[in-house]
Coordinates of C-alpha atoms in Angstrom, one line a residue:
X423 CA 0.9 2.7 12.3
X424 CA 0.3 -0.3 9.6
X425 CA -2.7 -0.7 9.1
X426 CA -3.9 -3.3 11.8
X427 CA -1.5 -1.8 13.7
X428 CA 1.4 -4.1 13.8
X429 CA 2.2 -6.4 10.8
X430 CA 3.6 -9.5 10.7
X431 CA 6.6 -8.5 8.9
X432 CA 7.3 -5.7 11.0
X433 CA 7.7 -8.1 14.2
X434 CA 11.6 -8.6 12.7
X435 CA 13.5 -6.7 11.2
X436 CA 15.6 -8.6 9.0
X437 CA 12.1 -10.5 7.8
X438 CA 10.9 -7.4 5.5
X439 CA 7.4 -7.9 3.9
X440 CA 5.7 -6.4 1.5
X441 CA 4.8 -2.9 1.7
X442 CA 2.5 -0.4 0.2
X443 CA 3.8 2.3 -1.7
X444 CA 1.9 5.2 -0.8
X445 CA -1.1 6.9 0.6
X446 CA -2.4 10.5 -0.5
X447 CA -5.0 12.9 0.5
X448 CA -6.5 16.0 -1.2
X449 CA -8.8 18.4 0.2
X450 CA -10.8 21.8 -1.5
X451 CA -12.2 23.3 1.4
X452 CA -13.1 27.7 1.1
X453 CA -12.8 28.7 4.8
X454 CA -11.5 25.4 6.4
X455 CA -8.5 24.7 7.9
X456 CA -7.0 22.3 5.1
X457 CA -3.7 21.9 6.7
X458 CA -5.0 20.2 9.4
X459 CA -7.6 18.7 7.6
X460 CA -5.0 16.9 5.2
X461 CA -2.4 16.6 8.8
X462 CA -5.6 14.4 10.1
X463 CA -6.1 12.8 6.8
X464 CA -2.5 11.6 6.7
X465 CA -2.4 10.1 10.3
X466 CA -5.2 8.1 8.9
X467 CA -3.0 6.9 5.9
X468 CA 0.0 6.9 7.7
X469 CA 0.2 2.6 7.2
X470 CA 0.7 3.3 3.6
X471 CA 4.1 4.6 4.4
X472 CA 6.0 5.9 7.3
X473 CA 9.3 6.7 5.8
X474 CA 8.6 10.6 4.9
X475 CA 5.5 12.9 4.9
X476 CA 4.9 16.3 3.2
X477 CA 1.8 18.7 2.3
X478 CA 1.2 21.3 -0.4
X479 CA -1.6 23.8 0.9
X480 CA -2.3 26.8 -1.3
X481 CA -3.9 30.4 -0.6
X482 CA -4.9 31.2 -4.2
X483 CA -1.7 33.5 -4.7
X484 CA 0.8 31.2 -4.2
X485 CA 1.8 27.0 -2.9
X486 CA 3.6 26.4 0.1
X487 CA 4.8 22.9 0.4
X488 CA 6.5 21.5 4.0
X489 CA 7.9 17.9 3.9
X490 CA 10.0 15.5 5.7
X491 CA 11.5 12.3 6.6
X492 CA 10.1 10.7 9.4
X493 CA 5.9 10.0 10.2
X494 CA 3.0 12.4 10.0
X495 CA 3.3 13.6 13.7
X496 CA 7.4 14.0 13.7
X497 CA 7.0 16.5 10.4
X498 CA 4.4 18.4 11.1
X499 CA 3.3 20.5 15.1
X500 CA 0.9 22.8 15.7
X501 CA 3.3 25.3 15.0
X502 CA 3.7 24.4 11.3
X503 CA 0.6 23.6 10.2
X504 CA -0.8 27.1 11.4
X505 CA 1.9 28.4 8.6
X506 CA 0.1 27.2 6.2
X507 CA -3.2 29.1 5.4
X508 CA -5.7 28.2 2.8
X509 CA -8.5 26.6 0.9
X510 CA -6.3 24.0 -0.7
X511 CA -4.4 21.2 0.1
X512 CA -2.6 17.8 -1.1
X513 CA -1.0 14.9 1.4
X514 CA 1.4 12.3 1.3
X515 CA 2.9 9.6 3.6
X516 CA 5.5 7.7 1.6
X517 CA 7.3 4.1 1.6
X518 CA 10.3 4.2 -1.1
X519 CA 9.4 1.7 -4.5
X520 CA 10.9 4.3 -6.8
X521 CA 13.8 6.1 -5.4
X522 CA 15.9 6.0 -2.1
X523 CA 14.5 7.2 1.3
X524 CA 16.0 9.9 1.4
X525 CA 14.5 13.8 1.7
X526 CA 14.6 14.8 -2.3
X527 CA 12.2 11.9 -2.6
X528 CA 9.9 13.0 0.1
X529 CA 6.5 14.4 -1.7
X530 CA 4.5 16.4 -2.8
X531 CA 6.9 17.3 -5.7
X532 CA 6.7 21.1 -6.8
X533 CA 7.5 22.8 -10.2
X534 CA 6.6 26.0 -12.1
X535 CA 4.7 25.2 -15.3
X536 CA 4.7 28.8 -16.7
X537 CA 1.6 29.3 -16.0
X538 CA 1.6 28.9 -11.9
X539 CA 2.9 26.1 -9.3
X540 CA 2.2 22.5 -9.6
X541 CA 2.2 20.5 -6.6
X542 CA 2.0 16.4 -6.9
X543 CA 1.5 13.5 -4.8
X544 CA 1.7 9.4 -6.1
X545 CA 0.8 6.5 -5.0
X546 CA 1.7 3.4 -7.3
X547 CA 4.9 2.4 -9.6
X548 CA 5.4 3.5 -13.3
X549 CA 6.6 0.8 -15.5
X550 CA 7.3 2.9 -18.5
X551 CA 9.8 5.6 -16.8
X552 CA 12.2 4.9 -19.9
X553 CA 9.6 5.6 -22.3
X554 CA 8.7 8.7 -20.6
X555 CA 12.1 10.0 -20.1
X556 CA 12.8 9.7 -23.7
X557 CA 9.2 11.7 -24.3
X558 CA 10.3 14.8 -21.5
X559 CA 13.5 15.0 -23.6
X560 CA 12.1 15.1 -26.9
X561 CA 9.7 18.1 -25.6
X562 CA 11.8 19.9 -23.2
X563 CA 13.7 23.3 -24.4
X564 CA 16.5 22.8 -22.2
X565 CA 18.8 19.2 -21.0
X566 CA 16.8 16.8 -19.4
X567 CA 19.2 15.0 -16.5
X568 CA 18.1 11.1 -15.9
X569 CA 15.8 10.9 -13.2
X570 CA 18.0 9.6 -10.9
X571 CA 20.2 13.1 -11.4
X572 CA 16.8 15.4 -10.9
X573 CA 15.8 17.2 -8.0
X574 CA 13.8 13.6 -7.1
X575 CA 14.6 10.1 -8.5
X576 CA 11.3 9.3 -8.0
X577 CA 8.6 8.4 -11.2
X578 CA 6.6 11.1 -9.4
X579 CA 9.5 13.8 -10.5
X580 CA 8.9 12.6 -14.1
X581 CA 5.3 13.0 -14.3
X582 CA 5.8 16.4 -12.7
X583 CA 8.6 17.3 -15.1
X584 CA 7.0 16.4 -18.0
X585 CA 3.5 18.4 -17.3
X586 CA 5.6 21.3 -16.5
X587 CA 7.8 20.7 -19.8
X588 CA 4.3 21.2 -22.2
X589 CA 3.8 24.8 -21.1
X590 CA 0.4 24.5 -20.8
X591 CA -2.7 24.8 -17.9
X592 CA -2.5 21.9 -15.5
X593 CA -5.9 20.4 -16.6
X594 CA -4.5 20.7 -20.5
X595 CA -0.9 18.7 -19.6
X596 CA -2.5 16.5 -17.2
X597 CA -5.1 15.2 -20.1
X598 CA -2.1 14.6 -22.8
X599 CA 0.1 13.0 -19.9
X600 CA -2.0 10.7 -18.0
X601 CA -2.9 8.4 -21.3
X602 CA 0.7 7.6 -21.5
X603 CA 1.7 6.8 -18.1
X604 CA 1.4 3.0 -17.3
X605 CA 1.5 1.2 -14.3
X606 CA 0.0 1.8 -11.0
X607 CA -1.0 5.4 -10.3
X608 CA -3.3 7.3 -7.9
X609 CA -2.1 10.9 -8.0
X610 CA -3.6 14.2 -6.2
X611 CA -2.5 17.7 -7.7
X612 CA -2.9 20.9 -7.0
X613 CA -2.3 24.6 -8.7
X614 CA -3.1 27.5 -7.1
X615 CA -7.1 27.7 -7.5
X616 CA -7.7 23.9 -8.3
X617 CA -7.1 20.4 -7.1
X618 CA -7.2 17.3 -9.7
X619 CA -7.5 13.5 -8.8
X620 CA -6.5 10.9 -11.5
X621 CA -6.7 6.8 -11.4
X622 CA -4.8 4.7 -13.6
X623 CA -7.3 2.8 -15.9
X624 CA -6.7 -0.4 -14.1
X625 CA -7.4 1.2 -10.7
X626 CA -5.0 -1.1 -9.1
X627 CA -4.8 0.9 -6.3
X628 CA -7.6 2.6 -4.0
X629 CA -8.3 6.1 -4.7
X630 CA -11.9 7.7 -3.2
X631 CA -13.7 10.8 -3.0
X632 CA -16.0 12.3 -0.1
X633 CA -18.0 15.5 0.4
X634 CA -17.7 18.2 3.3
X635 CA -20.2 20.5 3.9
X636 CA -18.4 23.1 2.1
X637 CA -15.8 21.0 0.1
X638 CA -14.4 18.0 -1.4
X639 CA -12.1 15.7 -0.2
X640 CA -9.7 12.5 -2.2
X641 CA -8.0 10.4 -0.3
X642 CA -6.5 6.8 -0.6
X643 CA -9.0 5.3 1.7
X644 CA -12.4 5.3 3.0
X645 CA -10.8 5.6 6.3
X646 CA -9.5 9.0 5.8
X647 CA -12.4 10.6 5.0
X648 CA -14.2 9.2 8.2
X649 CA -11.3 10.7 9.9
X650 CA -12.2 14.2 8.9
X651 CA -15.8 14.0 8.8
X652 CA -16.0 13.7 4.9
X653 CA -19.3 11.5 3.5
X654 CA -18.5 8.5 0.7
X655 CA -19.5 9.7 -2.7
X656 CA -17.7 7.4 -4.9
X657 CA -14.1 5.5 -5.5
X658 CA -12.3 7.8 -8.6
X659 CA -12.7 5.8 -11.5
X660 CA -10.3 3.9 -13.5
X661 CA -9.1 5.9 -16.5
X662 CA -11.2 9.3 -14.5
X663 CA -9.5 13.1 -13.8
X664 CA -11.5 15.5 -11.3
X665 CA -11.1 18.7 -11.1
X666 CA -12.5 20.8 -8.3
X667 CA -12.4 24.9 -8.3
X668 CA -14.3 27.8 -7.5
X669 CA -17.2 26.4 -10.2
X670 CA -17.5 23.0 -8.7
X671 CA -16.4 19.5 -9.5
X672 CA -16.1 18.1 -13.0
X673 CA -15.2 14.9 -14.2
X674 CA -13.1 13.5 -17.5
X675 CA -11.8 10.3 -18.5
X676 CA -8.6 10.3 -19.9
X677 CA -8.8 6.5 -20.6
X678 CA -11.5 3.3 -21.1
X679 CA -11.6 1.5 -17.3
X680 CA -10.3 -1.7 -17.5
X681 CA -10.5 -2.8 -13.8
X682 CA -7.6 -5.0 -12.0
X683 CA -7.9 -3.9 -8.0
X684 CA -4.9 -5.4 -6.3
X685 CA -6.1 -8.4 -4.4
X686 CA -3.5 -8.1 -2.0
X687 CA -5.5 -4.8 -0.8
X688 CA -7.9 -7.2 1.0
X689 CA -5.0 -9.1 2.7
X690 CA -3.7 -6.3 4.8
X691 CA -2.4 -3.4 2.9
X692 CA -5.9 -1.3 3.4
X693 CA -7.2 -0.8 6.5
X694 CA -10.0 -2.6 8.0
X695 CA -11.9 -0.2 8.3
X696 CA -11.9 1.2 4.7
X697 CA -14.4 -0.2 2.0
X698 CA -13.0 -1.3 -1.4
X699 CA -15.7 -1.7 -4.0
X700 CA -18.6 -1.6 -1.4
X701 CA -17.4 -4.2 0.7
X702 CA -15.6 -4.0 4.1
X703 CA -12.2 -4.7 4.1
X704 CA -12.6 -6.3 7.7
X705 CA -15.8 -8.6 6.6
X706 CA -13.6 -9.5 3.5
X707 CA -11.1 -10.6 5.5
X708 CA -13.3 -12.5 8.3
X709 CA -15.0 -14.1 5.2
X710 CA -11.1 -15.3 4.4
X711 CA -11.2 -16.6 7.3
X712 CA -14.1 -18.6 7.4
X713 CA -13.2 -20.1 4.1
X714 CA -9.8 -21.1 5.5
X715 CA -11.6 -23.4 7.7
X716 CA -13.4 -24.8 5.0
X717 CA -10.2 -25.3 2.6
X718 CA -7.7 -26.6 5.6
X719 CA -9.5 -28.1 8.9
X720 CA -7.4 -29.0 12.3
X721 CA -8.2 -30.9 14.9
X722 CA -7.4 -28.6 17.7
X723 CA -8.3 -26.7 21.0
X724 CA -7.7 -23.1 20.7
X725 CA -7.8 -20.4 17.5
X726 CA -5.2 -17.9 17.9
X727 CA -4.0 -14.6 15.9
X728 CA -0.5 -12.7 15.1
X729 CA -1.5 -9.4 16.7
X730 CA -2.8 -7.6 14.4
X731 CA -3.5 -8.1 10.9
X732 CA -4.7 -12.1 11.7
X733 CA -7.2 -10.9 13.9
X734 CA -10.0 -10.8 11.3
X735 CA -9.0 -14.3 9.7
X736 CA -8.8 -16.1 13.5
X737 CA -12.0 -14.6 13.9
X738 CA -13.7 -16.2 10.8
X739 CA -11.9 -19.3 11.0
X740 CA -12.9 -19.9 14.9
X741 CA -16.5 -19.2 13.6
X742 CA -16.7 -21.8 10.8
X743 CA -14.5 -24.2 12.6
X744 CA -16.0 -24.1 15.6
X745 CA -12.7 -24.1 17.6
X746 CA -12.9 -21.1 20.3
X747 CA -10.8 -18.0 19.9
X748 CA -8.1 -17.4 22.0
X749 CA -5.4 -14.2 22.6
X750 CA -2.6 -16.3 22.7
X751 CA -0.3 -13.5 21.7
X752 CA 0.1 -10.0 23.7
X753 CA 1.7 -7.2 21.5
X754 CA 3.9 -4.8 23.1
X755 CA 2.1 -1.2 22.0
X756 CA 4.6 1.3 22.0
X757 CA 7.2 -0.8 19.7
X758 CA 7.1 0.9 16.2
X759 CA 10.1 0.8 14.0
X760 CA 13.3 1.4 14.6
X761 CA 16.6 2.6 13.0
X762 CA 18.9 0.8 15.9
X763 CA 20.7 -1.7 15.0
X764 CA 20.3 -4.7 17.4
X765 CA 23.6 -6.7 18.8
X766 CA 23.6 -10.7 18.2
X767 CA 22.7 -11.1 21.7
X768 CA 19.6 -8.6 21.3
X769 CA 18.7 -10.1 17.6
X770 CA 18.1 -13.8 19.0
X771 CA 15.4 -12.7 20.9
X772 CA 14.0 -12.4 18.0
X773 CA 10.2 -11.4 17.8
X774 CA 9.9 -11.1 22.0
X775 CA 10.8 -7.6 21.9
X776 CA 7.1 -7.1 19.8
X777 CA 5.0 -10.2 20.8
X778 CA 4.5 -12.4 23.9
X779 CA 3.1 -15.5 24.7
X780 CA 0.3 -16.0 27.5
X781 CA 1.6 -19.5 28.8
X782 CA -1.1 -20.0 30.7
X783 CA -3.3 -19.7 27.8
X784 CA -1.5 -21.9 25.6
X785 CA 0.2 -24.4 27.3
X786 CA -0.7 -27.8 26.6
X787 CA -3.2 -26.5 23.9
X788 CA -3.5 -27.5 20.1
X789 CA -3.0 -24.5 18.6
X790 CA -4.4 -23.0 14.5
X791 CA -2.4 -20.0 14.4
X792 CA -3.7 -17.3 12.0
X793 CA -1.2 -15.2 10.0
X794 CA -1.8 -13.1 6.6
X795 CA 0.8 -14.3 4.9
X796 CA 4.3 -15.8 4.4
X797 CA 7.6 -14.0 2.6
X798 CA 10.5 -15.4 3.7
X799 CA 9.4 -17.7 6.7
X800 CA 11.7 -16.5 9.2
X801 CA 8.9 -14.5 11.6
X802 CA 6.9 -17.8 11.3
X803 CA 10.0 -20.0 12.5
X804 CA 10.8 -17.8 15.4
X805 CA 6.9 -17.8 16.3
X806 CA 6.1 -21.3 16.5
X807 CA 9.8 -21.7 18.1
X808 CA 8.2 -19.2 20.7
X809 CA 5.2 -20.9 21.2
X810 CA 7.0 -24.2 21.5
X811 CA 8.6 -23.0 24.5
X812 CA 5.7 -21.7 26.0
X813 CA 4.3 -25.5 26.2
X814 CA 2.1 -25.3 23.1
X815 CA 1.0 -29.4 22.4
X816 CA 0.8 -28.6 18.8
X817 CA 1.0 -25.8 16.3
X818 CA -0.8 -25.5 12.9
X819 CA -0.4 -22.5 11.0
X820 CA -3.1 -21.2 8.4
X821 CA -2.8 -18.2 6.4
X822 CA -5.0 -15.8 5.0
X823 CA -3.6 -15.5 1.4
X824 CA -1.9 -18.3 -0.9
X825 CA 1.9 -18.5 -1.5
X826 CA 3.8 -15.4 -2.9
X827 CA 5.1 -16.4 -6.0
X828 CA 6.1 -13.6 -7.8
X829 CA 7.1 -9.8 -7.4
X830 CA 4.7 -6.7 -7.8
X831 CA 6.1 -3.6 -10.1
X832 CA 2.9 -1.7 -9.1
X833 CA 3.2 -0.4 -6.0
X834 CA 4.3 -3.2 -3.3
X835 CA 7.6 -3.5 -1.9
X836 CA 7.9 -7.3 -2.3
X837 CA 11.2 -9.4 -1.5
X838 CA 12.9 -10.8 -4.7
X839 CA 11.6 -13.9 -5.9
X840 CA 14.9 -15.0 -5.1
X841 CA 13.9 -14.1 -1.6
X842 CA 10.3 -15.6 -1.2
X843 CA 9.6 -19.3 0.1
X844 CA 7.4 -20.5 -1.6
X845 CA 8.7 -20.1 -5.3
X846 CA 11.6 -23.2 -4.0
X847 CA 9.0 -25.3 -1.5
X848 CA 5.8 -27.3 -1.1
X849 CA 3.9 -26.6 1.0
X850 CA 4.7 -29.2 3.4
X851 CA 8.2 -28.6 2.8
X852 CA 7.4 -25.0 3.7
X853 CA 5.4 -26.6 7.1
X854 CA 8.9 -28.3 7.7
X855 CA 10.8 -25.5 7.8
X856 CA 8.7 -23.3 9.5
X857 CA 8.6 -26.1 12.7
X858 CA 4.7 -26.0 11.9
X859 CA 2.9 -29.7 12.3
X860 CA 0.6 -28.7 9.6
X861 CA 0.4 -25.3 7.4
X862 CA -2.3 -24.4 5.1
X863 CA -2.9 -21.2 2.6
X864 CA -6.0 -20.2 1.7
X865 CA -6.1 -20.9 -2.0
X866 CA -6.4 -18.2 -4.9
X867 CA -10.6 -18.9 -5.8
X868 CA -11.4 -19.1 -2.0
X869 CA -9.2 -15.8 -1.2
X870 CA -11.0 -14.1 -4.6
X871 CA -14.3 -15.6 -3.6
X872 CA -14.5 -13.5 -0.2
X873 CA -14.3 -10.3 -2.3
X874 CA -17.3 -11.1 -3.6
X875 CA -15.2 -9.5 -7.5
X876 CA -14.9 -12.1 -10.3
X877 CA -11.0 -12.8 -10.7
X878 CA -11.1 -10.2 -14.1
X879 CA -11.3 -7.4 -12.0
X880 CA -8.7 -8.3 -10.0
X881 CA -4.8 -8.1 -10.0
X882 CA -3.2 -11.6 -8.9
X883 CA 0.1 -10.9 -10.2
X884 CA 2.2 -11.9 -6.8
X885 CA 0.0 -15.3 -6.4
X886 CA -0.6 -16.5 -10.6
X887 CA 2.1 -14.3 -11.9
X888 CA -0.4 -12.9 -14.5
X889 CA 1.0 -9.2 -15.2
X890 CA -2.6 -7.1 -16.1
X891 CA -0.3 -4.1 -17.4
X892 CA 3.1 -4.4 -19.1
X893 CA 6.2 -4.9 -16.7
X894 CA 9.9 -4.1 -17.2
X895 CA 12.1 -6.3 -19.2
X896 CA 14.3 -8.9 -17.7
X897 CA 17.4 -7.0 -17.9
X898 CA 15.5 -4.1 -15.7
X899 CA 14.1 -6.6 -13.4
X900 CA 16.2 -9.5 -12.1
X901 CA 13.9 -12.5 -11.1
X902 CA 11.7 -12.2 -13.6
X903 CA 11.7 -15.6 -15.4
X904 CA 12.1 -15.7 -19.4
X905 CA 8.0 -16.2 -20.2
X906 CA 7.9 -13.0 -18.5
X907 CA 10.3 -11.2 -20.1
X908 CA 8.7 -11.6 -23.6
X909 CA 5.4 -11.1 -22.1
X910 CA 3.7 -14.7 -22.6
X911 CA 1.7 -14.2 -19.5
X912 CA 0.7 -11.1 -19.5
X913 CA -3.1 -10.1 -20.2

């Protein structure tokens, strides 16, 4: 499930939205059942990605590592995960950045370093696999294949291969590769006695830590550890390694934090009931809300949400507006995604097959219609079309985030810039071709003021096109306009 159950982009097909790269989980429990510990833990991450799902769990002696294509609960039974004893135990639910979806990218990733198995799990995008693949060949005894001809294509196959190439202890390769990785990265790993947790110095993506009663637990949200009855400690630091074993948990930092959260975390890709940087992603994005009334007014009768992820923001601007909130929309529950391929006739229903209207709730009304955000425009068209028909007087459409204006390279999915709207349009021109009689975006300092983080901490990349850590060239990255490729914007 996404994580307010059905996102906006999800409603078509053809209309794909951003999405998250990753989620992983880690547990060091003596005596618990980590395999379904981390199996829970995963269905709690699952909206991170739902195109494969795999776990490393280890015994002491030796790592056993099951994954698949498909989501947590069509891998893994009751069967499998009573298979797999032990103490130890890494997670990962996967959407595809780096790599195809396809099985050899599934994770965790598994090599022999000489010295025992290594088990790995990633959540982010490197942006210096060239670099790095010219680093594993320089140490590695024996031909290093590109990484699209490894066992994995993935950038998670290249950190594994080149922690395994250094022939030493996990903790000694992780320390000398971790500094020169750049990017996004939240990884768990695992040998056989120990599990490590490292954060990339920007901490652009979430990465916590909780405490059982009788072990530790990582995970990419808060969420998860609710989920299995793990209490908050801390979020892993930016530029921090922990190791937990049989003497405890220590802590080293392999780099000076330089924090850059991604803002776009607060929009929808978390959960809202996970807490980034002590404040709850749901109040965050009520707050949006509210400020969205503040920033675009509209005369109007009834505040609606897209079901689900513009709940919160409908909320918060009904609130501060004053307008009552409405369901307007009824989701259908048991539509998730699918691999069939719809006929014409079947496609020009459009969105119906996911979302209804309740005519009798908005016919004749003045409508504000809450969305989190905008790519390509075509789910908005086909909405207000929708609720057009079902008698709606008039429809403006506010949404929680500005315009996306560039790409991400750090762990989101985005379209092309090529692809998004609001690169070619104004906004009213964007209003025009939506159908929409007015359209408003929360704007960059309100969204950034709801966080309650000054704008240094924070990522913005995909709204001011300010790059915090160094992104591919031009040639590696169509779309990327010249200023970018010599850097000029970057900080």
């Amino acid at each position: 499930m996404p994580p307010d159950g059905l996102l906006t982009h999800e409603l078509d097909p053809q209309d794909h939205g951003p999405q998250d790269a990753c989620g992983v989980f880690g547990v060091y429990a003596p005596g618990e059942e980590v395999a379904k510990l981390t199996y829970f833990g995963m269905y709690a991450i699952q909206h991170r990605g739902q195109e494969s799902a795999g776990m490393a769990v280890s015994d002491h002696r030796r790592i056993m590592v099951l994954k698949d294509m498909g989501l947590v609960s069509q891998v893994f039974n009751e069967t499998a995960l009573n298979s797999l004893p032990g103490d130890i135990a890494i997670g990962h639910t996967r959407y595809s950045t780096t790599g195809g979806s396809v099985w050899n990218n599934a994770q965790p990733t598994f090599r022999s370093t000489g010295h025992g198995g290594l088990a790995l799990a990633h959540n982010g995008n490197l942006t210096n696999t060239d670099e790095l693949e010219e680093w594993l060949a320089s140490i590695s005894t024996g031909p290093v294949p590109h990484k699209e001809r490894m066992d994995s294509s993935s950038d998670t196959a290249l950190i594994t291969a080149l922690m395994c190439a250094l022939g030493r202890t996990v903790a000694e390769a992780a320390m000398e590769v971790l500094p020169r990785l750049k990017g996004a990265f939240c990884l768990t790993f695992m040998e056989e006695n120990a599990l490590y947790a490292a954060r990339d110095p920007q901490g652009i993506r979430p990465l916590v830590l909780g405490r059982l009663a009788n072990g530790w637990v990582v995970a990419s949200e808060t969420a998860a550890l609710d989920i299995v009855g793990a209490s908050f400690v801390r979020e892993v630091e930016p530029g921090e390694m922990i190791t937990i074993d049989a003497d405890g948990l220590r802590t080293t930092r392999f780099a000076e934090a330089q924090p850059k959260g991604c803002l776009f975390e607060y929009v929808y890709l978390a959960r809202p009931d996970t807490t980034i940087r002590e404040r709850p992603v749901h109040s965050v994005r009520v707050r949006i809300g509210e400020i969205l009334a503040e920033e675009h007014p509209a005369d109007a009768d009834l505040v609606i949400p897209v079901p689900e992820s513009g709940i919160p923001g409908a909320i918060g601007y009904a609130g501060a507006s004053g307008i009552p909130y409405g369901v307007g929309l009824v989701k259908n529950a048991y539509v998730g995604r699918t691999f069939i391929q719809p006929s014409q006739t079947i496609r020009q229903l459009g969105i119906r097959l996911k979302l209804n209207p309740l005519r009798d709730v908005i016919a004749g009304k003045r409508l504000v219609v809450v969305d989190d955000s905008i790519v390509r425009g075509n789910t908005q068209r086909a909405l207000v079309r929708m609720l057009r028909e079902a008698g709606a007087a008039e429809v403006h459409v506010r949404i929680s985030s500005p315009p996306v204006q560039w790409p991400c390279y750090y762990g989101i999915d985005f379209a092309t810039r090529a692809e998004l709207i609001a690169p070619g349009l104004s906004v009213d021109e964007i209003a025009t071709s939506i159908g929409a009689d007015s359209l408003g975006y929360v704007s960059l300092e309100g969204l950034t003021s709801a966080t309650e983080l000054p704008g240094s901490d924070l990522c913005r990349a995909c709204f001011d096109g300010v790059y915090p850590v160094s992104i591919p060239t031009r040639a590696e990255a169509p779309g990327i306009p010249v200023e970018r490729e010599n850097q000029e914007r970057l900080v």
